[in-house]
Amino acid sequence: MKNGQAIDYARPYMDAKEALTQLHNAMLTKDYDYAIQRGIDAIADIRIAIAAIRHEKEVIDAIRQ
């Protein structure tokens, strides 16, 4: 990461939201394998978003000290 470059939480959040919508739609059509895969994808995206949020918190906490 370059100095001053933010780690974005918004993109993985939007990707997780889309994956969950697709999971829901797959369940409506009883495409269980696809629903499971989209759920796994959503979990991965949420973990990335949480890592970005934690990183931002660490940066802000370091600045405050």
Short mmCIF file of N, CA, C and O in Angstrom, two decimals:
data_model
loop_
_atom_site.label_atom_id
_atom_site.label_comp_id
_atom_site.label_asym_id
_atom_site.label_seq_id
_atom_site.Cartn_x
_atom_site.Cartn_y
_atom_site.Cartn_z
N MET A 1 0.84 -1.18 0.00
CA MET A 1 0.00 0.00 0.00
C MET A 1 0.88 1.24 0.00
O MET A 1 1.83 1.35 0.75
N LYS A 2 0.56 2.18 -0.84
CA LYS A 2 1.29 3.44 -0.89
C LYS A 2 0.82 4.36 0.23
O LYS A 2 -0.32 4.25 0.70
N ASN A 3 1.68 5.26 0.66
CA ASN A 3 1.29 6.22 1.69
C ASN A 3 0.09 7.02 1.24
O ASN A 3 0.02 7.50 0.11
N GLY A 4 -0.88 7.17 2.13
CA GLY A 4 -2.06 7.97 1.83
C GLY A 4 -3.12 7.23 1.04
O GLY A 4 -4.19 7.76 0.80
N GLN A 5 -2.84 6.00 0.64
CA GLN A 5 -3.82 5.24 -0.14
C GLN A 5 -4.75 4.50 0.83
O GLN A 5 -4.30 3.76 1.69
N ALA A 6 -6.02 4.73 0.70
CA ALA A 6 -7.00 4.12 1.60
C ALA A 6 -7.32 2.70 1.15
O ALA A 6 -7.28 2.39 -0.04
N ILE A 7 -7.60 1.85 2.11
CA ILE A 7 -8.15 0.54 1.83
C ILE A 7 -9.66 0.69 1.86
O ILE A 7 -10.23 1.07 2.87
N ASP A 8 -10.29 0.42 0.75
CA ASP A 8 -11.71 0.71 0.58
C ASP A 8 -12.57 -0.40 1.15
O ASP A 8 -12.38 -1.57 0.84
N TYR A 9 -13.52 -0.05 1.99
CA TYR A 9 -14.48 -1.02 2.51
C TYR A 9 -15.74 -1.05 1.63
O TYR A 9 -16.48 -2.04 1.63
N ALA A 10 -15.98 0.00 0.87
CA ALA A 10 -17.24 0.14 0.14
C ALA A 10 -17.40 -0.90 -0.96
O ALA A 10 -18.49 -1.48 -1.12
N ARG A 11 -16.35 -1.15 -1.73
CA ARG A 11 -16.46 -2.13 -2.83
C ARG A 11 -16.79 -3.52 -2.30
O ARG A 11 -17.73 -4.15 -2.79
N PRO A 12 -16.05 -4.04 -1.31
CA PRO A 12 -16.43 -5.38 -0.82
C PRO A 12 -17.82 -5.40 -0.17
O PRO A 12 -18.53 -6.40 -0.26
N TYR A 13 -18.20 -4.29 0.45
CA TYR A 13 -19.56 -4.21 1.01
C TYR A 13 -20.60 -4.34 -0.10
O TYR A 13 -21.56 -5.11 0.02
N MET A 14 -20.41 -3.60 -1.18
CA MET A 14 -21.37 -3.66 -2.30
C MET A 14 -21.36 -5.04 -2.95
O MET A 14 -22.42 -5.56 -3.35
N ASP A 15 -20.17 -5.65 -3.04
CA ASP A 15 -20.08 -7.00 -3.60
C ASP A 15 -20.82 -8.01 -2.72
O ASP A 15 -21.52 -8.90 -3.22
N ALA A 16 -20.67 -7.88 -1.40
CA ALA A 16 -21.37 -8.77 -0.47
C ALA A 16 -22.88 -8.59 -0.58
O ALA A 16 -23.64 -9.57 -0.59
N LYS A 17 -23.30 -7.35 -0.69
CA LYS A 17 -24.73 -7.06 -0.81
C LYS A 17 -25.30 -7.70 -2.08
O LYS A 17 -26.37 -8.32 -2.04
N GLU A 18 -24.57 -7.58 -3.17
CA GLU A 18 -24.99 -8.19 -4.44
C GLU A 18 -25.02 -9.71 -4.32
O GLU A 18 -25.95 -10.37 -4.80
N ALA A 19 -24.00 -10.28 -3.68
CA ALA A 19 -23.95 -11.74 -3.51
C ALA A 19 -25.14 -12.23 -2.69
O ALA A 19 -25.74 -13.27 -3.00
N LEU A 20 -25.51 -11.48 -1.66
CA LEU A 20 -26.66 -11.88 -0.84
C LEU A 20 -27.97 -11.77 -1.61
O LEU A 20 -28.87 -12.60 -1.44
N THR A 21 -28.08 -10.77 -2.47
CA THR A 21 -29.26 -10.67 -3.33
C THR A 21 -29.34 -11.86 -4.27
O THR A 21 -30.41 -12.47 -4.45
N GLN A 22 -28.20 -12.22 -4.85
CA GLN A 22 -28.17 -13.37 -5.74
C GLN A 22 -28.45 -14.67 -4.99
O GLN A 22 -29.10 -15.58 -5.52
N LEU A 23 -27.96 -14.77 -3.75
CA LEU A 23 -28.26 -15.93 -2.91
C LEU A 23 -29.78 -16.05 -2.73
O LEU A 23 -30.35 -17.13 -2.90
N HIS A 24 -30.41 -14.94 -2.39
CA HIS A 24 -31.86 -14.93 -2.19
C HIS A 24 -32.59 -15.38 -3.46
O HIS A 24 -33.49 -16.23 -3.40
N ASN A 25 -32.19 -14.81 -4.58
CA ASN A 25 -32.83 -15.18 -5.85
C ASN A 25 -32.60 -16.65 -6.19
O ASN A 25 -33.50 -17.32 -6.71
N ALA A 26 -31.41 -17.15 -5.90
CA ALA A 26 -31.13 -18.56 -6.15
C ALA A 26 -32.00 -19.46 -5.28
O ALA A 26 -32.47 -20.52 -5.73
N MET A 27 -32.23 -19.05 -4.05
CA MET A 27 -33.10 -19.83 -3.18
C MET A 27 -34.54 -19.85 -3.71
O MET A 27 -35.23 -20.87 -3.60
N LEU A 28 -34.98 -18.74 -4.27
CA LEU A 28 -36.34 -18.69 -4.83
C LEU A 28 -36.50 -19.66 -5.98
O LEU A 28 -37.60 -20.19 -6.20
N THR A 29 -35.42 -19.90 -6.72
CA THR A 29 -35.46 -20.83 -7.86
C THR A 29 -34.94 -22.21 -7.50
O THR A 29 -34.77 -23.05 -8.37
N LYS A 30 -34.64 -22.41 -6.22
CA LYS A 30 -34.16 -23.68 -5.69
C LYS A 30 -32.82 -24.12 -6.30
O LYS A 30 -32.54 -25.29 -6.45
N ASP A 31 -32.00 -23.13 -6.64
CA ASP A 31 -30.64 -23.40 -7.13
C ASP A 31 -29.70 -23.37 -5.93
O ASP A 31 -28.98 -22.40 -5.68
N TYR A 32 -29.72 -24.44 -5.16
CA TYR A 32 -29.05 -24.48 -3.87
C TYR A 32 -27.53 -24.39 -3.97
O TYR A 32 -26.90 -23.74 -3.14
N ASP A 33 -26.96 -25.02 -4.98
CA ASP A 33 -25.50 -24.95 -5.13
C ASP A 33 -25.04 -23.52 -5.38
O ASP A 33 -24.05 -23.08 -4.80
N TYR A 34 -25.77 -22.82 -6.23
CA TYR A 34 -25.41 -21.42 -6.51
C TYR A 34 -25.63 -20.55 -5.27
O TYR A 34 -24.81 -19.68 -4.96
N ALA A 35 -26.71 -20.82 -4.53
CA ALA A 35 -26.98 -20.06 -3.30
C ALA A 35 -25.85 -20.25 -2.30
O ALA A 35 -25.39 -19.29 -1.68
N ILE A 36 -25.39 -21.48 -2.16
CA ILE A 36 -24.28 -21.75 -1.24
C ILE A 36 -23.03 -21.00 -1.69
O ILE A 36 -22.35 -20.36 -0.86
N GLN A 37 -22.72 -21.06 -2.97
CA GLN A 37 -21.52 -20.38 -3.47
C GLN A 37 -21.60 -18.87 -3.26
O GLN A 37 -20.63 -18.23 -2.84
N ARG A 38 -22.76 -18.29 -3.52
CA ARG A 38 -22.91 -16.85 -3.32
C ARG A 38 -22.84 -16.49 -1.84
O ARG A 38 -22.33 -15.43 -1.48
N GLY A 39 -23.31 -17.37 -0.96
CA GLY A 39 -23.16 -17.14 0.47
C GLY A 39 -21.70 -17.15 0.89
O GLY A 39 -21.26 -16.30 1.67
N ILE A 40 -20.94 -18.09 0.36
CA ILE A 40 -19.50 -18.15 0.64
C ILE A 40 -18.81 -16.89 0.13
O ILE A 40 -17.96 -16.31 0.81
N ASP A 41 -19.19 -16.46 -1.07
CA ASP A 41 -18.62 -15.24 -1.64
C ASP A 41 -18.94 -14.02 -0.76
O ASP A 41 -18.09 -13.16 -0.54
N ALA A 42 -20.18 -13.95 -0.26
CA ALA A 42 -20.58 -12.83 0.59
C ALA A 42 -19.76 -12.81 1.87
O ALA A 42 -19.31 -11.74 2.31
N ILE A 43 -19.53 -13.98 2.45
CA ILE A 43 -18.71 -14.05 3.67
C ILE A 43 -17.30 -13.53 3.39
O ILE A 43 -16.76 -12.76 4.18
N ALA A 44 -16.72 -13.94 2.26
CA ALA A 44 -15.37 -13.48 1.92
C ALA A 44 -15.34 -11.96 1.75
O ALA A 44 -14.43 -11.29 2.25
N ASP A 45 -16.35 -11.43 1.06
CA ASP A 45 -16.40 -9.97 0.87
C ASP A 45 -16.58 -9.23 2.18
O ASP A 45 -15.96 -8.18 2.40
N ILE A 46 -17.39 -9.77 3.07
CA ILE A 46 -17.59 -9.13 4.37
C ILE A 46 -16.29 -9.14 5.17
O ILE A 46 -15.94 -8.16 5.83
N ARG A 47 -15.54 -10.24 5.11
CA ARG A 47 -14.26 -10.31 5.82
C ARG A 47 -13.29 -9.26 5.29
O ARG A 47 -12.55 -8.63 6.06
N ILE A 48 -13.29 -9.04 3.98
CA ILE A 48 -12.43 -8.00 3.39
C ILE A 48 -12.88 -6.62 3.87
O ILE A 48 -12.04 -5.78 4.23
N ALA A 49 -14.19 -6.39 3.90
CA ALA A 49 -14.70 -5.10 4.37
C ALA A 49 -14.31 -4.87 5.83
O ALA A 49 -13.89 -3.76 6.20
N ILE A 50 -14.44 -5.89 6.65
CA ILE A 50 -14.07 -5.75 8.07
C ILE A 50 -12.58 -5.46 8.22
O ILE A 50 -12.18 -4.63 9.04
N ALA A 51 -11.75 -6.12 7.41
CA ALA A 51 -10.31 -5.85 7.46
C ALA A 51 -10.03 -4.40 7.10
O ALA A 51 -9.18 -3.74 7.72
N ALA A 52 -10.73 -3.87 6.10
CA ALA A 52 -10.54 -2.47 5.70
C ALA A 52 -10.97 -1.53 6.82
O ALA A 52 -10.30 -0.52 7.08
N ILE A 53 -12.07 -1.85 7.48
CA ILE A 53 -12.55 -1.01 8.58
C ILE A 53 -11.56 -1.04 9.74
O ILE A 53 -11.24 0.01 10.32
N ARG A 54 -11.07 -2.23 10.06
CA ARG A 54 -10.07 -2.33 11.14
C ARG A 54 -8.82 -1.53 10.81
O ARG A 54 -8.26 -0.85 11.67
N HIS A 55 -8.39 -1.61 9.56
CA HIS A 55 -7.20 -0.87 9.14
C HIS A 55 -7.42 0.62 9.30
O HIS A 55 -6.56 1.35 9.81
N GLU A 56 -8.58 1.10 8.85
CA GLU A 56 -8.90 2.53 8.98
C GLU A 56 -8.90 2.95 10.45
O GLU A 56 -8.39 4.01 10.81
N LYS A 57 -9.47 2.12 11.32
CA LYS A 57 -9.49 2.41 12.74
C LYS A 57 -8.07 2.50 13.29
O LYS A 57 -7.75 3.41 14.07
N GLU A 58 -7.21 1.57 12.89
CA GLU A 58 -5.81 1.60 13.36
C GLU A 58 -5.10 2.88 12.91
O GLU A 58 -4.34 3.48 13.66
N VAL A 59 -5.35 3.28 11.67
CA VAL A 59 -4.74 4.51 11.15
C VAL A 59 -5.21 5.71 11.96
O VAL A 59 -4.41 6.56 12.38
N ILE A 60 -6.50 5.81 12.19
CA ILE A 60 -7.06 6.94 12.94
C ILE A 60 -6.56 6.93 14.37
O ILE A 60 -6.19 7.98 14.92
N ASP A 61 -6.52 5.74 14.98
CA ASP A 61 -6.02 5.64 16.35
C ASP A 61 -4.55 6.07 16.43
O ASP A 61 -4.15 6.74 17.38
N ALA A 62 -3.75 5.70 15.44
CA ALA A 62 -2.33 6.07 15.42
C ALA A 62 -2.17 7.58 15.26
O ALA A 62 -1.29 8.18 15.88
N ILE A 63 -3.00 8.19 14.46
CA ILE A 63 -2.94 9.64 14.27
C ILE A 63 -3.29 10.37 15.56
O ILE A 63 -2.68 11.38 15.90
N ARG A 64 -4.25 9.84 16.31
CA ARG A 64 -4.68 10.48 17.55
C ARG A 64 -3.65 10.41 18.65
O ARG A 64 -3.67 11.21 19.57
N GLN A 65 -2.74 9.46 18.55
CA GLN A 65 -1.73 9.30 19.61
C GLN A 65 -0.58 10.24 19.46
O GLN A 65 -0.22 10.87 18.64
#
